[in-house]
């Protein structure tokens, strides 16, 4: 499967020459949807917000509600999830290319798909085709979604005790369902044909306690006020303001959100992923002219899809003696969208 991506900034695009692609954190994009010049990049992930609300016990989600936002910012998972997207080569790829401004640079890779799940599986990341629906409720959360399995495979080596993986898997799969199902709005056309890669900084379990890396963060409030500090899971940390109007520039995260009435944004963070785990053929293409040439060549001699065996399908007889004590747990939460 040939994937193509447009990136602003030649230096960022050339990272692929070392096998590196950057993924942007989803939280900063939710709080401030990007205006990149790419027609499809400003899609608002409202179903992701609904999934976040479900996981944090909120019935009527308002992302900028100060209490809801606080619960998200101190979460072990949500500030540490990243996404990037590619276009899947098809007969309308030249139309897709026309949607870009002239200052973009382009990269491409021939991705290796897992034979069973039809996903790309790396270390702490996986990729899958976007599913386009009129309404997300049309899609079945139960059953065998290939990306549920892909997510598990991407993090299983991080846990010596595989039982400790289950809480993380449940969160990631629940959120991935919303990220991989895009509702068709008035802007939708099938030109987009997106393949998404979801990455994460998965928390580890140490001495029975969940451990997550801190995230250095700049919070942008109203009237140009900035707050610099660190987001730490399950902790109301102190941020320092740049305002000289405050007698004390130090403020707790919860106080900032309350005083700003939740009307804040945060700076973006990027996670580099090693796409050599999912591709043996990746390249920097150059500008739009070079990308156009590549698309035309690939449409003429489109390579066959490449498959690898990252997963194994086994069937078990539940009546077998060694299966009687087996325990089964769900790998996702069913969200009422």
CSV table of C-alpha atoms in Angstrom, one decimal:
chain,number,residue,atom,x,y,z
A,1,UNK,CA,0.0,0.0,0.0
A,2,UNK,CA,1.5,3.3,-1.1
A,3,UNK,CA,1.0,6.2,1.4
A,4,UNK,CA,1.8,9.8,0.7
A,5,UNK,CA,1.9,12.8,3.0
A,6,UNK,CA,2.3,16.6,2.6
A,7,UNK,CA,4.3,18.5,5.2
A,8,UNK,CA,5.1,22.1,5.6
A,9,UNK,CA,8.8,22.6,6.1
A,10,UNK,CA,11.5,20.7,4.1
A,11,UNK,CA,13.5,19.9,7.2
A,12,UNK,CA,10.5,18.1,8.8
A,13,UNK,CA,9.7,16.2,5.6
A,14,UNK,CA,13.3,15.1,5.2
A,15,UNK,CA,13.2,13.3,8.5
A,16,UNK,CA,11.8,10.3,6.6
A,17,UNK,CA,15.2,9.9,5.0
A,18,UNK,CA,16.2,8.6,8.5
A,19,UNK,CA,13.0,6.6,8.8
A,20,UNK,CA,11.4,9.1,11.1
A,21,UNK,CA,7.9,10.6,10.9
A,22,UNK,CA,6.4,13.0,13.5
A,23,UNK,CA,3.0,12.5,15.0
A,24,UNK,CA,1.2,15.5,16.7
A,25,UNK,CA,-0.6,15.2,20.0
A,26,UNK,CA,-4.3,15.0,19.7
A,27,UNK,CA,-5.1,17.2,22.7
A,28,UNK,CA,-3.5,20.4,21.4
A,29,UNK,CA,-5.3,19.9,18.0
A,30,UNK,CA,-8.6,19.4,19.8
A,31,UNK,CA,-8.2,22.6,21.8
A,32,UNK,CA,-7.1,24.6,18.7
A,33,UNK,CA,-8.0,22.8,15.4
A,34,UNK,CA,-5.0,23.4,13.0
A,35,UNK,CA,-5.2,25.7,10.0
A,36,UNK,CA,-2.6,24.2,7.8
A,37,UNK,CA,-3.7,25.0,4.3
A,38,UNK,CA,-4.7,21.3,3.8
A,39,UNK,CA,-8.4,21.1,3.2
A,40,UNK,CA,-9.1,18.1,5.5
A,41,UNK,CA,-6.9,19.0,8.4
A,42,UNK,CA,-9.5,21.1,10.3
A,43,UNK,CA,-12.0,18.3,10.8
A,44,UNK,CA,-13.2,18.6,14.4
A,45,UNK,CA,-13.0,15.3,16.3
A,46,UNK,CA,-16.3,15.6,18.1
A,47,UNK,CA,-16.6,11.9,18.6
A,48,UNK,CA,-13.2,11.8,20.3
A,49,UNK,CA,-14.5,14.4,22.7
A,50,UNK,CA,-17.5,12.2,23.4
A,51,UNK,CA,-15.2,9.2,24.0
A,52,UNK,CA,-13.1,11.3,26.4
A,53,UNK,CA,-16.2,12.4,28.2
A,54,UNK,CA,-17.3,8.8,28.6
A,55,UNK,CA,-13.9,7.7,30.0
A,56,UNK,CA,-13.9,10.6,32.5
A,57,UNK,CA,-17.5,10.1,33.5
A,58,UNK,CA,-19.0,13.2,31.8
A,59,UNK,CA,-22.4,12.9,30.3
A,60,UNK,CA,-22.6,16.2,28.3
A,61,UNK,CA,-19.1,17.0,27.1
A,62,UNK,CA,-17.9,20.6,26.8
A,63,UNK,CA,-14.2,20.4,26.1
A,64,UNK,CA,-13.6,23.8,27.6
A,65,UNK,CA,-15.5,23.1,30.8
A,66,UNK,CA,-12.8,23.7,33.4
A,67,UNK,CA,-13.4,20.6,35.4
A,68,UNK,CA,-13.6,18.3,32.3
A,69,UNK,CA,-10.5,19.9,30.9
A,70,UNK,CA,-8.6,19.5,34.2
A,71,UNK,CA,-9.5,15.8,34.3
A,72,UNK,CA,-8.1,15.4,30.8
A,73,UNK,CA,-4.9,17.3,31.4
A,74,UNK,CA,-3.9,15.3,34.4
A,75,UNK,CA,-4.9,12.0,32.8
A,76,UNK,CA,-2.3,9.2,32.4
A,77,UNK,CA,-3.2,8.7,28.7
A,78,UNK,CA,-4.9,11.6,27.0
A,79,UNK,CA,-2.1,14.2,26.8
A,80,UNK,CA,0.2,11.4,25.5
A,81,UNK,CA,-1.6,10.3,22.4
A,82,UNK,CA,-0.4,11.3,18.9
A,83,UNK,CA,-1.8,11.1,15.4
A,84,UNK,CA,-0.5,11.6,11.9
A,85,UNK,CA,-2.2,10.9,8.6
A,86,UNK,CA,-1.3,9.8,5.1
A,87,UNK,CA,-3.2,9.6,1.8
A,88,UNK,CA,-3.6,6.1,0.2
A,89,UNK,CA,-2.6,6.2,-3.4
A,90,UNK,CA,-5.6,5.7,-5.7
A,91,UNK,CA,-7.0,7.0,-9.0
A,92,UNK,CA,-7.9,10.3,-7.5
A,93,UNK,CA,-4.5,11.1,-5.9
A,94,UNK,CA,-3.8,13.9,-8.4
A,95,UNK,CA,-7.0,15.6,-7.3
A,96,UNK,CA,-5.8,15.1,-3.6
A,97,UNK,CA,-2.5,16.7,-4.5
A,98,UNK,CA,-4.2,19.8,-6.0
A,99,UNK,CA,-5.7,20.6,-2.5
A,100,UNK,CA,-2.3,21.6,-1.2
A,101,UNK,CA,-0.7,24.9,-1.3
A,102,UNK,CA,2.6,25.2,-3.2
A,103,UNK,CA,4.9,25.5,-0.2
A,104,UNK,CA,4.4,21.8,0.9
A,105,UNK,CA,6.9,19.0,0.7
A,106,UNK,CA,5.9,15.4,0.2
A,107,UNK,CA,7.0,12.0,1.5
A,108,UNK,CA,5.9,8.5,0.6
A,109,UNK,CA,6.2,5.0,1.8
A,110,UNK,CA,5.1,1.5,0.8
A,111,UNK,CA,3.7,0.2,4.0
A,112,UNK,CA,3.9,-3.5,5.2
A,113,UNK,CA,0.4,-4.6,6.4
A,114,UNK,CA,-0.2,-7.4,8.9
A,115,UNK,CA,-1.7,-10.3,7.0
A,116,UNK,CA,-4.6,-10.9,9.4
A,117,UNK,CA,-5.6,-7.4,10.7
A,118,UNK,CA,-4.7,-5.5,7.5
A,119,UNK,CA,-3.0,-2.9,9.8
A,120,UNK,CA,0.5,-1.6,10.1
A,121,UNK,CA,2.0,-2.4,13.5
A,122,UNK,CA,5.0,-0.7,15.1
A,123,UNK,CA,6.4,-0.1,18.6
A,124,UNK,CA,3.9,2.0,20.5
A,125,UNK,CA,2.0,2.9,17.3
A,126,UNK,CA,-0.2,1.3,14.7
A,127,UNK,CA,-1.9,2.5,11.5
A,128,UNK,CA,-5.1,1.7,9.8
A,129,UNK,CA,-7.4,2.9,7.0
A,130,UNK,CA,-9.9,5.5,8.0
A,131,UNK,CA,-13.6,4.3,7.9
A,132,UNK,CA,-16.0,6.9,6.6
A,133,UNK,CA,-19.5,6.8,7.9
A,134,UNK,CA,-22.7,8.9,7.9
A,135,UNK,CA,-22.9,8.4,11.6
A,136,UNK,CA,-20.4,6.7,13.9
A,137,UNK,CA,-23.3,4.7,15.5
A,138,UNK,CA,-23.5,2.8,12.2
A,139,UNK,CA,-20.2,1.1,13.1
A,140,UNK,CA,-20.0,-1.9,15.4
A,141,UNK,CA,-17.8,-1.4,18.5
A,142,UNK,CA,-18.2,-5.1,19.5
A,143,UNK,CA,-16.5,-7.9,17.9
A,144,UNK,CA,-13.2,-8.2,16.0
A,145,UNK,CA,-11.9,-4.8,14.9
A,146,UNK,CA,-8.4,-5.3,13.4
A,147,UNK,CA,-7.0,-2.2,15.1
A,148,UNK,CA,-8.0,-3.6,18.5
A,149,UNK,CA,-5.5,-6.4,17.9
A,150,UNK,CA,-2.9,-4.1,16.3
A,151,UNK,CA,-3.0,-1.8,19.4
A,152,UNK,CA,-2.4,-4.8,21.7
A,153,UNK,CA,0.6,-6.0,19.6
A,154,UNK,CA,2.1,-2.5,19.6
A,155,UNK,CA,2.4,-2.3,23.4
A,156,UNK,CA,2.6,-5.9,24.6
A,157,UNK,CA,6.4,-6.0,24.8
A,158,UNK,CA,6.2,-3.1,27.3
A,159,UNK,CA,4.6,-5.3,29.9
A,160,UNK,CA,6.3,-8.3,31.5
A,161,UNK,CA,3.0,-9.1,33.2
A,162,UNK,CA,0.5,-9.0,30.3
A,163,UNK,CA,-2.5,-8.5,32.7
A,164,UNK,CA,-1.1,-5.1,33.5
A,165,UNK,CA,-1.6,-4.2,29.8
A,166,UNK,CA,-5.4,-4.4,29.9
A,167,UNK,CA,-6.2,-1.0,31.4
A,168,UNK,CA,-4.0,0.8,28.8
A,169,UNK,CA,-5.4,-1.3,26.0
A,170,UNK,CA,-9.0,-0.5,27.0
A,171,UNK,CA,-8.3,3.3,26.9
A,172,UNK,CA,-6.4,3.2,23.6
A,173,UNK,CA,-8.9,1.1,21.8
A,174,UNK,CA,-11.8,3.1,23.0
A,175,UNK,CA,-10.2,6.3,21.7
A,176,UNK,CA,-8.9,4.7,18.5
A,177,UNK,CA,-12.4,3.7,17.5
A,178,UNK,CA,-13.4,7.4,17.4
A,179,UNK,CA,-10.2,8.5,15.7
A,180,UNK,CA,-10.6,5.8,12.9
A,181,UNK,CA,-14.2,6.5,12.1
A,182,UNK,CA,-14.8,9.9,10.4
A,183,UNK,CA,-18.3,11.1,9.9
A,184,UNK,CA,-19.0,12.5,6.4
A,185,UNK,CA,-19.9,16.2,6.7
A,186,UNK,CA,-20.6,18.8,4.0
A,187,UNK,CA,-16.9,19.0,3.3
A,188,UNK,CA,-16.4,15.3,2.7
A,189,UNK,CA,-15.3,13.9,-0.6
A,190,UNK,CA,-13.7,10.5,-1.2
A,191,UNK,CA,-10.6,12.2,-2.5
A,192,UNK,CA,-9.3,12.2,1.1
A,193,UNK,CA,-8.8,8.4,1.4
A,194,UNK,CA,-6.9,8.6,4.7
A,195,UNK,CA,-4.6,6.2,6.5
A,196,UNK,CA,-4.1,7.2,10.1
A,197,UNK,CA,-1.2,6.3,12.4
A,198,UNK,CA,-1.9,6.5,16.1
A,199,UNK,CA,1.0,6.6,18.5
A,200,UNK,CA,1.3,7.0,22.3
A,201,UNK,CA,3.6,7.3,25.3
A,202,UNK,CA,2.3,4.2,27.1
A,203,UNK,CA,2.5,4.4,30.9
A,204,UNK,CA,4.4,1.7,32.6
A,205,UNK,CA,3.6,-0.2,35.8
A,206,UNK,CA,6.3,-0.1,38.4
A,207,UNK,CA,5.9,-1.7,41.8
A,208,UNK,CA,2.2,-1.9,41.2
A,209,UNK,CA,1.9,1.9,40.4
A,210,UNK,CA,1.2,3.5,37.0
A,211,UNK,CA,4.0,5.7,35.9
A,212,UNK,CA,3.8,8.3,33.1
A,213,UNK,CA,6.5,10.6,31.8
A,214,UNK,CA,5.8,14.4,32.5
A,215,UNK,CA,5.0,16.7,29.7
A,216,UNK,CA,6.5,20.1,29.5
A,217,UNK,CA,3.7,22.4,28.5
A,218,UNK,CA,2.9,26.0,27.7
A,219,UNK,CA,-0.7,27.0,28.4
A,220,UNK,CA,-2.1,30.0,26.4
A,221,UNK,CA,-4.9,31.9,28.2
A,222,UNK,CA,-7.0,34.9,27.2
A,223,UNK,CA,-5.4,38.3,26.7
A,224,UNK,CA,-2.0,36.9,25.8
A,225,UNK,CA,-1.2,35.4,29.2
A,226,UNK,CA,1.1,32.4,29.1
A,227,UNK,CA,1.7,29.8,31.8
A,228,UNK,CA,4.7,27.5,31.6
A,229,UNK,CA,5.0,24.3,33.6
A,230,UNK,CA,4.8,20.5,33.5
A,231,UNK,CA,1.7,18.3,33.1
A,232,UNK,CA,2.1,15.4,35.5
A,233,UNK,CA,-0.4,12.6,35.7
A,234,UNK,CA,-2.8,12.7,38.7
A,235,UNK,CA,-1.1,15.9,40.0
A,236,UNK,CA,-2.3,19.5,40.2
A,237,UNK,CA,1.1,21.0,39.2
A,238,UNK,CA,2.2,24.6,39.5
A,239,UNK,CA,2.6,26.8,36.3
A,240,UNK,CA,4.4,30.1,36.1
A,241,UNK,CA,2.7,33.0,34.4
A,242,UNK,CA,4.4,35.6,32.2
A,243,UNK,CA,2.1,38.3,33.5
A,244,UNK,CA,3.4,41.1,35.6
A,245,UNK,CA,-0.1,41.9,36.8
A,246,UNK,CA,-0.1,39.0,39.3
A,247,UNK,CA,1.5,39.5,42.7
A,248,UNK,CA,2.4,35.8,42.5
A,249,UNK,CA,3.2,34.4,39.1
A,250,UNK,CA,2.8,30.8,40.2
A,251,UNK,CA,-0.6,29.3,39.8
A,252,UNK,CA,-2.0,25.7,40.2
A,253,UNK,CA,-3.2,24.1,37.0
A,254,UNK,CA,-6.8,23.9,38.4
A,255,UNK,CA,-6.7,27.6,39.3
A,256,UNK,CA,-5.6,28.5,35.8
A,257,UNK,CA,-8.5,26.6,34.2
A,258,UNK,CA,-11.0,28.0,36.7
A,259,UNK,CA,-9.8,31.6,36.2
A,260,UNK,CA,-9.7,31.2,32.4
A,261,UNK,CA,-13.1,29.5,32.4
A,262,UNK,CA,-11.5,26.6,30.5
A,263,UNK,CA,-10.8,28.9,27.5
A,264,UNK,CA,-7.2,27.8,27.0
A,265,UNK,CA,-5.0,26.2,24.4
A,266,UNK,CA,-1.7,24.3,24.8
A,267,UNK,CA,1.4,24.1,22.7
A,268,UNK,CA,1.7,21.1,20.4
A,269,UNK,CA,4.0,18.2,21.1
A,270,UNK,CA,5.3,15.8,18.5
A,271,UNK,CA,6.4,12.2,18.9
A,272,UNK,CA,8.9,10.8,16.3
A,273,UNK,CA,8.1,7.2,15.2
A,274,UNK,CA,10.4,4.8,13.5
A,275,UNK,CA,8.5,3.9,10.3
A,276,UNK,CA,11.2,1.3,9.4
A,277,UNK,CA,9.2,-1.0,11.6
A,278,UNK,CA,6.4,-0.9,9.0
A,279,UNK,CA,8.1,-0.1,5.7
A,280,UNK,CA,11.2,-1.1,3.8
A,281,UNK,CA,10.6,1.6,1.1
A,282,UNK,CA,10.2,5.2,2.2
A,283,UNK,CA,11.4,8.4,0.6
A,284,UNK,CA,11.4,12.1,0.5
A,285,UNK,CA,9.7,13.2,-2.8
A,286,UNK,CA,10.2,17.0,-2.9
A,287,UNK,CA,7.6,19.6,-3.9
A,288,UNK,CA,4.3,19.3,-5.7
A,289,UNK,CA,5.9,18.7,-9.1
A,290,UNK,CA,8.0,15.8,-7.8
A,291,UNK,CA,5.0,14.4,-6.0
A,292,UNK,CA,2.9,14.6,-9.1
A,293,UNK,CA,5.5,12.7,-11.1
A,294,UNK,CA,5.7,10.0,-8.4
A,295,UNK,CA,1.9,9.6,-8.3
A,296,UNK,CA,1.7,9.2,-12.1
A,297,UNK,CA,4.5,6.6,-12.0
A,298,UNK,CA,3.0,4.6,-9.2
A,299,UNK,CA,-0.5,4.6,-10.9
A,300,UNK,CA,1.1,3.1,-14.0
A,301,UNK,CA,3.2,0.4,-12.1
A,302,UNK,CA,1.3,0.2,-8.8
A,303,UNK,CA,3.1,-2.4,-6.6
A,304,UNK,CA,1.3,-5.2,-5.0
A,305,UNK,CA,0.4,-4.8,-1.3
A,306,UNK,CA,3.1,-6.2,1.0
A,307,UNK,CA,2.1,-8.4,3.9
A,308,UNK,CA,3.9,-9.5,7.0
A,309,UNK,CA,2.9,-11.9,9.8
A,310,UNK,CA,2.7,-9.7,13.0
A,311,UNK,CA,-0.3,-11.5,14.5
A,312,UNK,CA,-1.4,-15.1,14.8
A,313,UNK,CA,-4.9,-16.4,14.7
A,314,UNK,CA,-5.6,-19.3,17.1
A,315,UNK,CA,-8.9,-21.0,17.9
A,316,UNK,CA,-9.6,-22.5,21.3
A,317,UNK,CA,-12.2,-25.0,22.5
A,318,UNK,CA,-13.8,-23.4,25.5
A,319,UNK,CA,-14.7,-26.8,26.8
A,320,UNK,CA,-11.1,-27.9,27.1
A,321,UNK,CA,-9.8,-28.5,30.6
A,322,UNK,CA,-7.1,-25.9,30.4
A,323,UNK,CA,-9.6,-23.2,29.4
A,324,UNK,CA,-12.1,-23.7,32.3
A,325,UNK,CA,-10.3,-21.2,34.5
A,326,UNK,CA,-9.6,-18.7,31.7
A,327,UNK,CA,-10.8,-15.1,32.4
A,328,UNK,CA,-12.0,-12.9,29.6
A,329,UNK,CA,-11.9,-9.1,29.7
A,330,UNK,CA,-13.0,-6.5,27.2
A,331,UNK,CA,-10.3,-4.6,25.3
A,332,UNK,CA,-12.4,-1.5,24.9
A,333,UNK,CA,-15.2,0.5,26.5
A,334,UNK,CA,-18.5,0.7,24.6
A,335,UNK,CA,-19.3,4.4,24.2
A,336,UNK,CA,-22.8,5.7,23.7
A,337,UNK,CA,-22.2,8.1,20.8
